[in-house]
Amino acid sequence: DIKNKFSEYKKSRTEKIARTEISRWVNKAREETWKQNPRVTYKKWWTCLDDRVSKECGVLHWKKIPINDNFYNLWDKDEGGKVIDYEDISWPPKHVNCRCDLIPVLEYLD
């Protein structure tokens, strides 16, 4: 579908866009599901920690924040000084072809 709409893109570019957008919506759906569970109080950013991890994602590895918070808000600067100028970032992906994931953090009640 993407390739038909953007015929100037190469196949590899359309695959990256599709993979990125699927990741965005999967992580959004995960978070919305976790918000329905009162025991999920935090979320963590997870990276593959291999030689392909971007610097911008590597610094986020295992960062824990409250489930309703954003990792970055619009116009924040990330750790590298890059301004987040497109949207709040509540979950991965942070960039095209990002391989990061979101992990729920449960609060255990006695």
C-alpha atoms as one frame of an Amber mdcrd trajectory, in Angstrom:
protein
   0.000   0.000   0.000   2.777   2.433   0.943   4.683   1.629  -2.233   1.624
   2.444  -4.369   1.157   5.818  -2.674   4.839   6.714  -2.692   6.090   5.196
  -5.927   9.372   7.109  -5.707  10.385   5.121  -2.606  12.512   2.043  -3.003
  11.217  -1.248  -1.619  13.650  -1.102   1.324  12.374   2.384   2.282   8.730
   1.319   2.154   9.537  -1.725   4.323  11.243   0.515   6.905   8.236   2.841
   7.011   5.797  -0.061   7.368   7.914  -1.720  10.096   8.204   1.578  11.985
   4.478   2.316  11.875   3.532  -1.224  12.890   5.871  -0.911  15.883   4.314
   2.445  16.832   0.769   1.034  16.849   1.701  -2.222  18.585   3.352  -0.309
  21.431   0.430   2.143  21.643  -2.009  -0.784  21.920   0.165  -2.465  24.564
   0.215   0.668  26.681  -3.538   1.174  26.372  -4.060  -2.425  27.507  -1.657
  -2.039  30.442  -3.435   1.119  31.590  -6.515  -1.025  32.199  -4.566  -3.120
  34.708  -4.108  -1.254  38.027  -0.973  -3.278  38.786   0.910  -1.878  35.799
   2.224   1.361  37.230   5.364   1.951  35.160   6.794   1.177  31.755  10.386
   0.625  30.618  12.124   1.255  27.314  13.997  -1.811  26.051  16.657  -2.014
  23.334  18.390  -4.981  21.739  21.755  -3.808  23.147  23.610  -5.009  20.085
  26.010  -3.175  17.778  23.086  -1.825  15.704  21.375   0.084  18.543  21.322
   3.809  17.827  22.874   6.171  20.372  19.549   7.930  20.775  17.872   4.679
  21.851  20.815   3.205  23.733  20.577   5.934  26.375  16.923   5.026  26.944
  17.568   1.336  27.626  15.731   0.270  30.769  14.532   3.823  31.503  11.498
   3.507  33.760   8.705   6.088  33.862   5.086   6.145  35.144   2.651   4.441
  32.777   0.854   7.730  31.956   4.022   9.747  31.288   5.977  10.379  28.102
   9.633   9.570  27.631   9.837  12.929  25.826   7.339  15.718  25.336   7.072
  17.784  22.178   9.933  20.346  22.083  12.007  18.540  24.733  15.661  17.917
  23.965  16.884  14.342  24.157  20.169  13.352  25.804  22.044  14.167  22.600
  20.527  17.642  22.384  18.153  16.800  19.508  14.824  18.616  19.782  11.763
  16.367  19.669   9.878  18.385  17.053   7.224  15.981  15.744   5.214  14.557
  18.689   5.325  13.392  22.298   7.149  10.078  22.640   5.296   7.742  24.994
   6.608   4.507  23.487   8.958   3.247  20.762   9.794   3.827  17.971  11.921
   6.931  18.395  13.114   6.904  14.780  12.605   5.075  11.473  13.504   1.385
  11.676  13.744   1.526  15.481  13.853  -1.962  17.007  13.080  -0.925  20.586
  10.217  -2.256  22.633   8.140  -1.368  25.686   8.050  -3.461  28.865   5.364
  -3.235  31.598   6.426  -2.843  35.220   4.032  -4.425  37.690   3.367  -3.266
  41.218   2.999  -6.295  43.451   0.441  -5.895  46.169   0.584  -7.978  49.332
